[in-house]
XYZ file of C-alpha atoms in Angstrom:
658
model
C -23.166 -7.945 26.076
C -24.519 -5.529 23.935
C -21.376 -5.601 21.945
C -20.868 -8.772 21.307
C -25.048 -8.471 20.173
C -23.700 -5.920 18.248
C -20.732 -7.902 16.472
C -22.624 -11.078 15.931
C -25.133 -8.735 14.136
C -22.659 -7.107 12.066
C -20.895 -10.557 11.254
C -24.574 -11.640 9.888
C -25.194 -8.712 8.049
C -21.620 -9.569 6.632
C -22.831 -13.614 6.002
C -26.102 -12.018 4.377
C -24.213 -10.015 1.855
C -22.355 -12.953 1.006
C -25.288 -15.264 0.455
C -27.239 -12.485 -1.849
C -24.285 -12.059 -3.929
C -24.376 -15.821 -4.352
C -28.059 -16.272 -4.805
C -27.839 -12.973 -7.879
C -25.457 -15.037 -9.390
C -27.567 -17.762 -9.497
C -30.274 -16.562 -10.273
C -28.717 -14.791 -13.269
C -27.301 -17.819 -14.658
C -30.587 -19.039 -13.883
C -32.208 -16.675 -16.029
C -29.694 -16.957 -18.585
C -30.465 -20.522 -18.964
C -33.938 -20.441 -18.943
C -33.308 -17.771 -22.316
C -31.848 -19.443 -24.043
C -34.244 -22.341 -24.001
C -36.843 -19.327 -24.780
C -35.121 -18.548 -27.843
C -34.208 -21.573 -29.584
C -37.919 -22.738 -29.327
C -39.230 -18.876 -30.622
C -36.373 -19.372 -33.451
C -38.012 -23.177 -34.199
C -41.264 -21.655 -34.028
C -40.488 -18.479 -36.530
C -39.310 -21.711 -38.987
C -42.177 -23.890 -38.995
C -45.375 -21.631 -37.752
C -45.870 -18.974 -40.738
C -47.005 -15.797 -38.137
C -47.243 -11.964 -38.910
C -44.890 -10.175 -37.610
C -46.632 -8.585 -35.006
C -47.089 -12.380 -33.751
C -43.418 -13.257 -34.079
C -42.705 -10.077 -31.574
C -44.777 -11.200 -29.449
C -42.759 -14.353 -29.178
C -39.546 -13.074 -28.897
C -40.771 -10.373 -26.352
C -40.896 -13.317 -23.733
C -37.617 -14.202 -24.109
C -36.855 -10.891 -24.371
C -38.540 -9.106 -21.158
C -37.287 -11.824 -18.936
C -33.483 -12.012 -19.874
C -33.576 -7.464 -20.239
C -35.679 -6.052 -17.477
C -32.723 -5.368 -15.526
C -30.969 -3.789 -18.291
C -33.861 -1.766 -19.520
C -34.997 -0.774 -15.409
C -30.880 0.475 -15.067
C -31.345 2.216 -18.858
C -34.525 4.517 -17.327
C -32.605 4.930 -14.289
C -29.803 6.066 -15.815
C -32.437 8.895 -18.272
C -33.645 10.082 -14.581
C -30.820 10.638 -13.342
C -29.064 12.424 -15.880
C -26.925 10.267 -16.769
C -28.140 8.506 -19.996
C -24.716 7.459 -21.569
C -23.875 3.955 -20.425
C -23.858 0.427 -21.535
C -27.665 -0.190 -20.191
C -28.942 2.672 -22.558
C -26.543 1.482 -25.203
C -27.995 -1.799 -25.184
C -31.294 -0.891 -24.604
C -31.842 1.477 -27.947
C -29.731 -1.199 -29.849
C -32.266 -3.698 -28.591
C -36.082 -2.200 -29.354
C -34.347 -0.562 -32.274
C -33.986 -4.427 -33.631
C -36.707 -5.706 -32.665
C -38.467 -2.323 -34.033
C -36.678 -2.432 -37.645
C -39.420 -5.138 -39.250
C -41.873 -3.202 -39.396
C -40.064 -0.395 -41.846
C -40.070 -1.352 -45.261
C -38.649 -3.641 -47.511
C -36.760 -4.453 -43.799
C -35.540 -8.224 -42.542
C -36.802 -8.756 -38.626
C -33.895 -9.116 -35.961
C -36.857 -10.643 -33.442
C -33.749 -13.881 -32.967
C -30.838 -10.455 -32.715
C -32.403 -8.529 -30.596
C -32.677 -11.255 -27.808
C -29.148 -12.973 -27.815
C -27.278 -9.493 -27.990
C -29.444 -9.079 -24.623
C -28.678 -12.506 -23.911
C -24.915 -11.942 -24.439
C -24.758 -8.911 -22.879
C -26.227 -10.544 -19.623
C -23.675 -13.572 -19.806
C -21.188 -10.832 -20.050
C -22.146 -9.277 -16.687
C -21.712 -12.889 -15.421
C -18.427 -13.420 -16.366
C -17.278 -9.374 -14.930
C -19.815 -10.222 -11.077
C -17.739 -13.837 -11.532
C -14.521 -11.793 -11.958
C -15.212 -8.960 -9.725
C -16.165 -12.036 -6.886
C -12.459 -13.332 -7.484
C -10.804 -10.161 -7.146
C -12.531 -9.789 -3.794
C -12.211 -13.085 -2.720
C -7.892 -12.323 -3.085
C -8.584 -9.654 -1.030
C -10.951 -11.274 1.631
C -8.352 -13.515 2.401
C -6.695 -11.037 4.324
C -10.584 -11.088 5.894
C -10.142 -14.120 7.268
C -7.151 -12.537 9.759
C -9.955 -10.631 11.220
C -10.959 -12.296 14.703
C -14.286 -13.185 15.799
C -14.331 -13.076 19.132
C -11.595 -12.998 22.210
C -10.641 -14.999 25.711
C -10.105 -13.131 28.176
C -8.533 -13.578 31.590
C -10.100 -12.017 34.131
C -10.602 -12.228 38.259
C -13.912 -12.714 39.774
C -15.958 -11.240 42.239
C -15.205 -14.032 45.036
C -11.439 -13.529 43.676
C -10.686 -16.834 41.327
C -9.749 -16.326 37.786
C -11.992 -17.376 34.907
C -11.793 -17.595 30.955
C -14.961 -15.214 29.582
C -15.459 -15.352 25.805
C -16.042 -11.316 24.476
C -15.965 -9.093 21.681
C -12.536 -8.541 20.290
C -13.359 -4.708 20.452
C -14.156 -5.256 24.675
C -10.822 -5.559 25.635
C -8.783 -3.117 26.898
C -4.746 -1.901 27.331
C -3.084 -4.690 29.921
C -6.703 -7.392 30.289
C -4.481 -10.508 29.387
C -5.933 -12.658 26.786
C -6.002 -16.862 26.428
C -4.886 -18.284 22.461
C -5.395 -21.715 22.377
C -3.696 -23.866 19.284
C -5.469 -23.156 16.191
C -7.237 -19.863 17.416
C -6.575 -16.280 15.702
C -4.753 -13.872 17.526
C -7.100 -11.009 18.181
C -5.009 -8.282 19.487
C -1.750 -6.796 19.790
C 0.420 -8.249 22.561
C 3.143 -9.599 24.451
C 3.068 -13.277 25.809
C 4.016 -13.102 29.383
C 3.264 -17.098 29.593
C 3.781 -20.547 27.144
C 5.590 -20.896 24.242
C 3.808 -21.839 20.388
C 4.490 -21.224 17.139
C 2.408 -18.843 14.983
C 1.309 -18.857 11.493
C 1.667 -15.968 9.569
C 0.663 -17.100 5.915
C -2.174 -14.447 5.478
C 0.364 -11.739 6.531
C 3.187 -11.976 4.816
C 2.821 -15.520 2.670
C 5.728 -16.828 4.185
C 4.402 -20.561 5.372
C 7.227 -20.986 7.210
C 5.588 -20.387 11.181
C 7.243 -18.368 13.850
C 8.267 -19.175 17.169
C 7.342 -16.975 19.773
C 7.957 -17.376 23.665
C 7.657 -14.917 26.663
C 8.588 -11.960 26.373
C 7.971 -11.515 22.846
C 5.262 -9.386 20.589
C 2.786 -11.168 19.441
C 0.084 -8.825 16.605
C -3.396 -9.793 15.713
C -4.156 -11.982 12.442
C -1.268 -14.743 12.923
C -2.970 -18.136 13.681
C -1.583 -20.318 17.131
C -0.424 -23.807 15.986
C 0.953 -25.328 19.340
C 1.022 -24.258 22.804
C -1.379 -21.985 24.658
C -0.503 -18.699 24.981
C -0.931 -16.016 28.084
C -0.997 -12.632 26.228
C -0.961 -8.885 27.423
C -3.086 -6.850 24.956
C -0.675 -3.580 24.109
C -3.365 -1.726 21.539
C -7.577 -1.563 21.603
C -8.759 -3.696 18.945
C -9.743 -0.711 16.719
C -5.321 0.114 16.339
C -4.592 -3.497 16.093
C -2.253 -4.518 12.976
C -5.288 -6.636 11.731
C -7.868 -3.628 11.631
C -5.018 -1.565 9.826
C -4.461 -3.554 7.079
C -7.995 -4.259 6.508
C -8.376 -0.363 5.921
C -5.648 -0.121 3.846
C -5.942 -3.130 1.618
C -9.802 -2.037 1.428
C -8.958 1.605 0.482
C -6.533 0.647 -1.845
C -9.188 -0.269 -4.259
C -10.151 3.750 -4.105
C -7.460 5.518 -5.319
C -7.402 5.334 -8.916
C -4.208 5.160 -10.986
C -3.637 6.813 -13.864
C -4.793 4.858 -16.322
C -8.250 4.349 -14.884
C -8.524 7.630 -14.574
C -8.166 8.188 -18.085
C -10.617 5.354 -19.234
C -13.184 7.103 -16.949
C -13.192 10.287 -18.380
C -12.522 9.125 -22.572
C -15.497 6.874 -22.018
C -17.994 10.325 -20.555
C -16.425 11.988 -23.692
C -16.922 8.938 -25.988
C -20.232 8.285 -25.504
C -21.907 10.990 -26.218
C -20.304 11.283 -29.067
C -21.540 7.301 -30.627
C -24.910 7.807 -29.999
C -24.613 11.016 -32.179
C -22.786 9.363 -34.550
C -24.542 7.020 -34.418
C -27.715 9.042 -34.931
C -26.350 10.668 -38.129
C -25.364 7.027 -39.534
C -29.058 6.238 -39.293
C -30.045 9.897 -41.166
C -27.558 11.139 -43.514
C -26.411 8.334 -45.399
C -30.208 7.419 -46.569
C -30.879 10.870 -47.411
C -27.752 11.633 -49.399
C -27.778 8.462 -51.527
C -31.401 9.884 -51.822
C -31.189 12.858 -52.949
C -27.914 11.903 -55.464
C -30.161 8.791 -57.211
C -33.554 10.506 -56.888
C -35.183 7.431 -54.332
C -37.758 7.671 -51.470
C -35.301 7.609 -48.253
C -37.939 5.647 -46.466
C -36.541 1.968 -48.798
C -33.531 2.797 -47.624
C -33.689 3.836 -44.007
C -34.480 0.466 -43.081
C -30.528 -1.146 -43.913
C -28.522 2.544 -42.259
C -30.748 2.086 -39.127
C -29.228 -1.477 -38.818
C -25.844 -1.003 -39.548
C -26.751 2.117 -36.984
C -27.521 -0.301 -34.395
C -25.063 -2.893 -35.162
C -22.820 0.627 -34.616
C -24.495 1.673 -31.488
C -23.783 -2.571 -30.133
C -19.994 -2.231 -31.209
C -19.071 1.156 -29.748
C -20.581 0.394 -26.158
C -17.281 0.929 -23.521
C -17.532 -2.182 -21.289
C -14.436 -3.978 -22.242
C -12.266 -1.247 -21.161
C -14.618 0.574 -18.446
C -14.974 -2.969 -16.501
C -11.336 -4.626 -17.396
C -8.846 -1.749 -16.533
C -9.949 -1.614 -12.786
C -10.538 -4.981 -12.517
C -6.785 -5.424 -13.628
C -5.845 -3.033 -11.123
C -7.672 -4.560 -8.582
C -6.561 -7.769 -9.543
C -3.265 -6.242 -8.953
C -3.561 -4.977 -5.589
C -5.136 -8.734 -4.303
C -2.649 -11.010 -6.804
C -0.150 -8.761 -4.421
C -1.374 -9.157 -1.132
C -1.543 -12.562 -1.615
C 2.313 -12.244 -1.088
C 2.401 -10.186 1.927
C 2.986 -6.989 0.095
C 0.563 -4.334 0.387
C 0.251 -1.752 -2.559
C -2.035 1.569 -0.753
C -3.826 2.005 -4.531
C -3.631 1.481 -8.071
C -1.549 4.485 -8.909
C 1.582 3.327 -6.708
C 1.707 0.136 -9.542
C 1.624 3.027 -12.315
C 4.875 4.678 -10.571
C 6.296 0.986 -9.211
C 6.200 -0.377 -13.153
C 8.388 2.432 -13.929
C 11.070 2.820 -11.090
C 14.568 2.571 -11.978
C 16.452 3.686 -9.192
C 16.099 2.051 -6.430
C 17.685 3.466 -2.906
C 18.231 2.349 0.599
C 18.081 2.401 4.059
C 20.728 0.465 5.556
C 19.698 -0.578 9.663
C 16.694 -2.648 9.330
C 16.238 -2.935 5.561
C 19.387 -4.163 3.917
C 20.688 -5.479 7.684
C 18.322 -6.761 10.660
C 18.958 -4.197 12.748
C 20.441 -6.627 15.227
C 23.615 -6.521 16.514
C 25.550 -9.980 16.978
C 28.777 -11.291 18.361
C 31.241 -11.778 14.473
C 34.810 -12.236 16.623
C 36.411 -12.830 20.338
C 40.009 -11.833 20.555
C 41.067 -12.320 23.896
C 44.210 -11.581 25.274
C 44.796 -12.328 29.332
C 42.502 -14.726 29.366
C 40.208 -17.620 26.970
C 37.261 -16.595 24.989
C 34.906 -17.959 26.829
C 35.526 -16.093 29.942
C 35.977 -12.751 28.430
C 32.623 -13.445 26.711
C 31.520 -14.808 30.082
C 32.197 -11.462 31.567
C 31.384 -9.053 29.582
C 27.631 -10.423 29.404
C 27.328 -10.478 33.361
C 28.602 -6.984 33.212
C 26.223 -6.219 30.430
C 23.420 -7.678 32.311
C 21.483 -4.780 32.855
C 22.143 -2.457 30.095
C 19.510 -2.074 27.663
C 22.317 -0.784 25.404
C 21.855 -3.091 22.182
C 25.377 -3.824 22.337
C 24.368 -5.122 26.021
C 21.620 -7.122 24.480
C 23.877 -8.586 21.871
C 26.326 -9.850 24.330
C 23.853 -11.519 26.408
C 23.017 -13.264 23.571
C 26.258 -14.402 22.648
C 26.500 -15.964 26.445
C 23.071 -17.064 26.869
C 23.614 -18.724 30.507
C 25.578 -16.198 32.503
C 22.232 -15.339 34.686
C 22.247 -19.192 35.240
C 26.014 -19.656 36.306
C 25.932 -18.869 40.098
C 28.148 -15.148 39.381
C 27.552 -12.105 41.695
C 27.120 -8.698 40.044
C 27.764 -6.364 42.281
C 28.368 -1.997 42.718
C 27.489 -1.922 38.983
C 27.836 1.849 37.595
C 27.491 3.145 34.277
C 29.919 5.293 31.944
C 28.134 8.183 30.086
C 29.817 7.336 26.056
C 32.193 4.925 28.036
C 30.997 1.658 29.295
C 29.886 0.093 32.342
C 32.363 -1.404 35.243
C 30.806 -3.947 37.833
C 32.372 -6.085 40.745
C 32.384 -10.084 39.036
C 32.731 -12.047 42.196
C 35.897 -10.930 43.514
C 37.152 -9.100 39.929
C 36.383 -5.613 38.637
C 35.641 -6.020 35.123
C 35.229 -2.751 32.692
C 33.177 -3.317 29.438
C 33.406 -0.440 26.897
C 35.158 1.457 24.839
C 38.568 2.960 24.407
C 38.159 6.026 26.032
C 37.038 3.563 28.862
C 39.736 2.330 28.881
C 42.147 4.840 29.265
C 40.232 5.597 32.189
C 41.030 2.560 34.332
C 44.874 2.415 32.413
C 44.712 -0.553 30.453
C 46.832 -0.958 27.547
C 44.287 -1.622 24.736
C 44.959 -1.927 21.164
C 42.959 -1.931 17.609
C 41.213 -4.764 15.455
C 41.246 -4.731 11.992
C 38.093 -6.280 11.887
C 34.997 -4.104 10.516
C 31.832 -3.254 13.110
C 32.161 -1.918 16.974
C 34.770 -2.813 18.577
C 33.854 -4.000 22.687
C 37.109 -3.423 24.660
C 36.659 -5.856 28.588
C 39.744 -4.770 31.151
C 40.282 -6.997 34.217
C 41.548 -4.985 37.529
C 42.751 -2.330 35.454
C 44.778 -4.764 32.830
C 44.084 -5.406 29.417
C 41.858 -8.819 28.333
C 41.250 -8.754 25.050
C 37.933 -7.091 23.108
C 34.717 -8.545 21.455
C 33.588 -7.090 17.147
C 29.893 -6.728 17.302
C 28.448 -6.377 14.522
C 24.902 -5.719 12.434
C 23.961 -8.469 10.484
C 23.009 -8.449 6.651
C 20.204 -9.679 5.942
C 19.778 -13.582 3.948
C 18.374 -12.070 0.684
C 19.786 -8.863 0.508
C 22.134 -9.604 -2.242
C 19.324 -11.572 -4.091
C 17.223 -8.588 -3.984
C 20.390 -6.064 -5.339
C 20.863 -8.976 -8.298
C 16.623 -9.546 -8.999
C 16.693 -5.511 -9.476
C 19.201 -5.483 -11.527
C 17.837 -8.052 -13.701
C 14.560 -5.929 -13.982
C 16.114 -2.859 -15.730
C 17.172 -1.363 -12.465
C 19.751 1.520 -13.727
C 20.986 2.567 -10.197
C 20.640 1.313 -6.660
C 22.546 3.326 -3.359
C 22.314 3.293 -0.180
C 21.900 5.259 2.718
C 23.035 5.357 5.997
C 24.344 6.944 9.667
C 26.982 4.011 10.293
C 30.378 4.792 9.861
C 32.073 4.691 5.727
C 34.339 1.657 6.584
C 31.310 -0.454 7.561
C 28.861 1.232 4.915
C 31.014 0.227 1.753
C 31.684 -3.435 2.920
C 28.035 -3.444 3.068
C 27.930 -2.165 -0.313
C 30.555 -3.831 -1.815
C 29.168 -7.050 -0.066
C 25.649 -7.015 -1.674
C 26.664 -5.228 -5.299
C 25.348 -2.357 -4.590
C 26.269 0.636 -7.021
C 26.581 3.758 -5.151
C 26.768 4.683 -0.873
C 26.628 7.276 1.438
C 27.588 6.977 5.002
C 27.529 8.901 8.419
C 24.414 10.954 7.103
C 21.562 12.587 10.265
C 17.497 11.863 8.816
C 17.711 15.404 6.823
C 20.970 14.422 5.131
C 19.076 11.166 3.925
C 16.226 13.663 2.528
C 18.761 15.797 0.976
C 20.338 13.488 -0.679
C 16.925 11.456 -1.888
C 16.121 15.340 -3.432
C 19.793 15.940 -5.248
C 18.676 11.822 -7.531
C 15.181 13.198 -8.105
C 16.769 15.700 -9.773
C 19.616 14.280 -11.750
C 16.778 11.755 -13.230
C 14.947 12.225 -16.571
C 11.025 12.950 -16.494
C 10.586 9.727 -17.503
C 12.815 7.970 -14.325
C 11.084 6.770 -11.309
C 12.457 7.057 -7.546
C 11.833 4.871 -5.136
C 12.960 4.748 -1.618
C 13.510 1.778 0.542
C 13.522 1.932 4.804
C 12.121 0.472 7.724
C 9.335 2.972 8.768
C 10.179 3.822 11.769
C 13.017 6.746 11.580
C 12.341 7.112 7.703
C 8.709 9.024 7.284
C 9.971 11.875 5.372
C 12.660 10.127 3.377
C 8.958 7.584 2.101
C 7.073 10.910 1.848
C 9.802 12.404 -1.231
C 10.472 9.045 -2.679
C 7.700 8.523 -5.791
C 6.779 5.247 -3.798
C 8.017 4.578 -0.661
C 8.154 1.088 0.436
C 8.741 0.318 3.558
C 9.726 -2.900 6.094
C 6.652 -4.072 8.190
C 8.033 -5.382 10.897
C 5.307 -8.243 10.800
C 2.870 -4.839 10.426
C 4.943 -2.204 12.142
C 2.522 0.865 12.728
C 5.040 4.345 11.298
C 6.023 1.427 8.509
C 1.595 1.230 7.616
C 1.258 4.834 7.700
C 4.584 5.856 5.932
C 4.471 3.963 3.525
C 2.980 4.040 -0.025
C 3.911 -0.063 -0.425
C 4.014 -1.885 2.630
C 6.473 -5.654 2.837
C 4.556 -7.112 5.477
C 8.020 -9.586 6.035
C 10.800 -7.580 5.436
C 12.425 -9.466 3.162
C 13.990 -7.003 0.274
C 13.262 -9.699 -2.189
C 9.838 -8.929 -2.316
C 10.674 -5.010 -3.828
C 11.448 -6.961 -7.821
C 8.848 -9.197 -6.863
C 6.663 -5.628 -6.876
C 8.219 -4.220 -9.295
C 7.682 -7.223 -11.253
C 3.701 -7.413 -10.644
C 3.183 -3.788 -10.762
C 4.850 -4.101 -14.624
C 2.458 -7.177 -15.072
C -0.661 -5.541 -14.377
C 0.016 -2.409 -16.265
C 0.700 -4.919 -19.263
C -2.727 -6.941 -19.073
C -4.283 -3.688 -18.766
C -2.549 -2.320 -21.808
C -3.732 -6.066 -23.261
C -7.281 -5.336 -22.542
C -7.208 -1.641 -23.852
C -5.437 -2.605 -27.091
C -7.662 -5.869 -27.673
C -10.377 -3.732 -27.259
C -9.867 -0.650 -29.082
C -8.856 -3.142 -31.953
C -11.674 -5.283 -32.256
C -13.949 -2.856 -31.977
C -12.297 -0.496 -34.728
C -12.556 -2.989 -37.421
C -16.486 -4.423 -36.614
C -17.255 -0.298 -36.871
C -15.649 0.212 -40.269
C -17.116 -2.802 -41.083
C -20.540 -2.029 -39.929
C -20.549 1.667 -41.479
C -20.048 -0.682 -45.018
C -22.611 -2.562 -44.540
C -20.447 -5.996 -44.174
C -21.078 -6.539 -40.118
C -23.554 -8.851 -38.752
C -25.238 -8.137 -35.568
C -23.515 -10.984 -34.838
C -19.996 -10.064 -35.179
C -21.645 -6.595 -33.004
C -22.091 -8.845 -30.318
C -18.841 -10.247 -30.418
C -17.071 -6.964 -30.915
C -18.935 -5.931 -27.826
C -19.639 -8.656 -24.772
C -17.471 -10.755 -26.789
C -14.558 -8.366 -26.561
C -15.627 -7.874 -22.731
C -15.933 -11.509 -21.245
C -11.842 -11.761 -22.902
C -10.561 -8.853 -21.389
C -12.689 -9.655 -17.991
C -10.495 -13.152 -18.375
C -7.009 -11.413 -19.219
C -7.944 -9.072 -16.351
C -8.622 -12.189 -14.052
C -4.272 -13.291 -14.250
C -3.736 -10.203 -12.325
C -4.472 -12.126 -9.209
C -1.899 -15.013 -10.496
C 1.172 -13.759 -8.626
């Protein structure tokens, strides 16, 4: 019970934080409106009443303090903590200077400009907060998959079964939970009773529901759409898919890209230089001009101080420091909406430069599930051949046995009796089906029972069948190529990926057929896991320094190769543990076509970040030059700083839309 209270308390704090953020935004907007009204009033007062300079200062100080108190406070705190060179400090110095400049001999008052700079700076902050909120919302859609409670089905002391609502953390492995239509699946488990369809859109980005029945696995984060399910829990809440995904996406924002790291370092060096340059601009030119023309420097000081203040406002690096990280954050959020989980902004950099993609075959380009592709009977019909093979393989755990049972699903209800089942290691299975002895296996088993077998030209695994020692025919079993694998290879080629390579442990003929069908440029067959790592090494050594290699695998047996590649992309299989742990990028719905989408999104995100850098630097440099030669106004300076920041933030928000 204590845990439920704790969970409720935690939920309350999250709720409270959300409301606190909303309250701050509303408060900021309210202050902006009040200041705008007071600023207009102050301008009217200045126009109609002939007031002394100090009286005018008092009139303008009211809106200035209302809108600027937070910025001034941040500037003081920065100074106190030894971090003076931030945008709050630059804005405070520039606006206080503008308020004071009117008291210098021969100088004009700049009171409206000072208030407007601070007002527009707050408008920029409001836009930044809104954009960051939107970016967080794009990741918060994953938080919506977080379950609030679980319905536990447990036995009471009197022996009666009862449903009890508990916090998901309280549920243990092997407990049974009940999931009704409309409820979220709170923990990973296996269906022991019921049929339903699950909405997986929050995890995979796919709107098509997934049907589940008894024996199927379900993962946390899906929404139950139709029937009531009873599920036996297989993982504790802390290790559930939903918790792993939430942790992964939350931590993704903490890993900086090269671009972000560069911008942060650049701002640390750039800002002190700008402050010193502004001080030099205010002092050096008036002294030099006064010395050259035999004038008093005091008369020139106000002009150059005004230019220095403009220089400070323009040079504030807000647009870069805010918009570039926001762009990458938005890119990660936008990708997550499509079931593409990118573990950090640094992988966006690398993904955008991919020109070689190496694929594992089984489970990546193919389903990794065997299915019957052809039935060739000799001494019986197709139905009987499948019927007998399915009966013999009824108790087998091998994937081939599953494929045969799937091809003849009614074998368990046709009344045939199966006795004396014996498995011959490395050869197959022999069993008595009714009054017949049936052998199902490879050519070695056929030789052992004296059946005269013949080979098949079809590609795949050939399962031979003999009845009472006489050859009855063979069944061809093959792995199925995924529906969108060909589309994935084509899309990568269109993106300029020069080389696609397939690595597989399968036979050469099978690999050649898959590569030819999909249009893959190169393949290597009959490889052990260690051989795959060596192949990746060989391919990497031949790549130029500017090129990057991406490996795509199912994340279960490909961990060493995923780790070796520049970017490891795993087919998440709706939340495979190994995939989430091993890879840099996880595709939650196993679709190879999402690889091209991930590269496109990475390139788009990087392009938006570059646009923001050039926009900010270009406009700032232009206005800085104009300010230095006296051709710029404070309004232009405000646009070059806050206006450019607003434009850059709005541009960064495009990264959210995939």
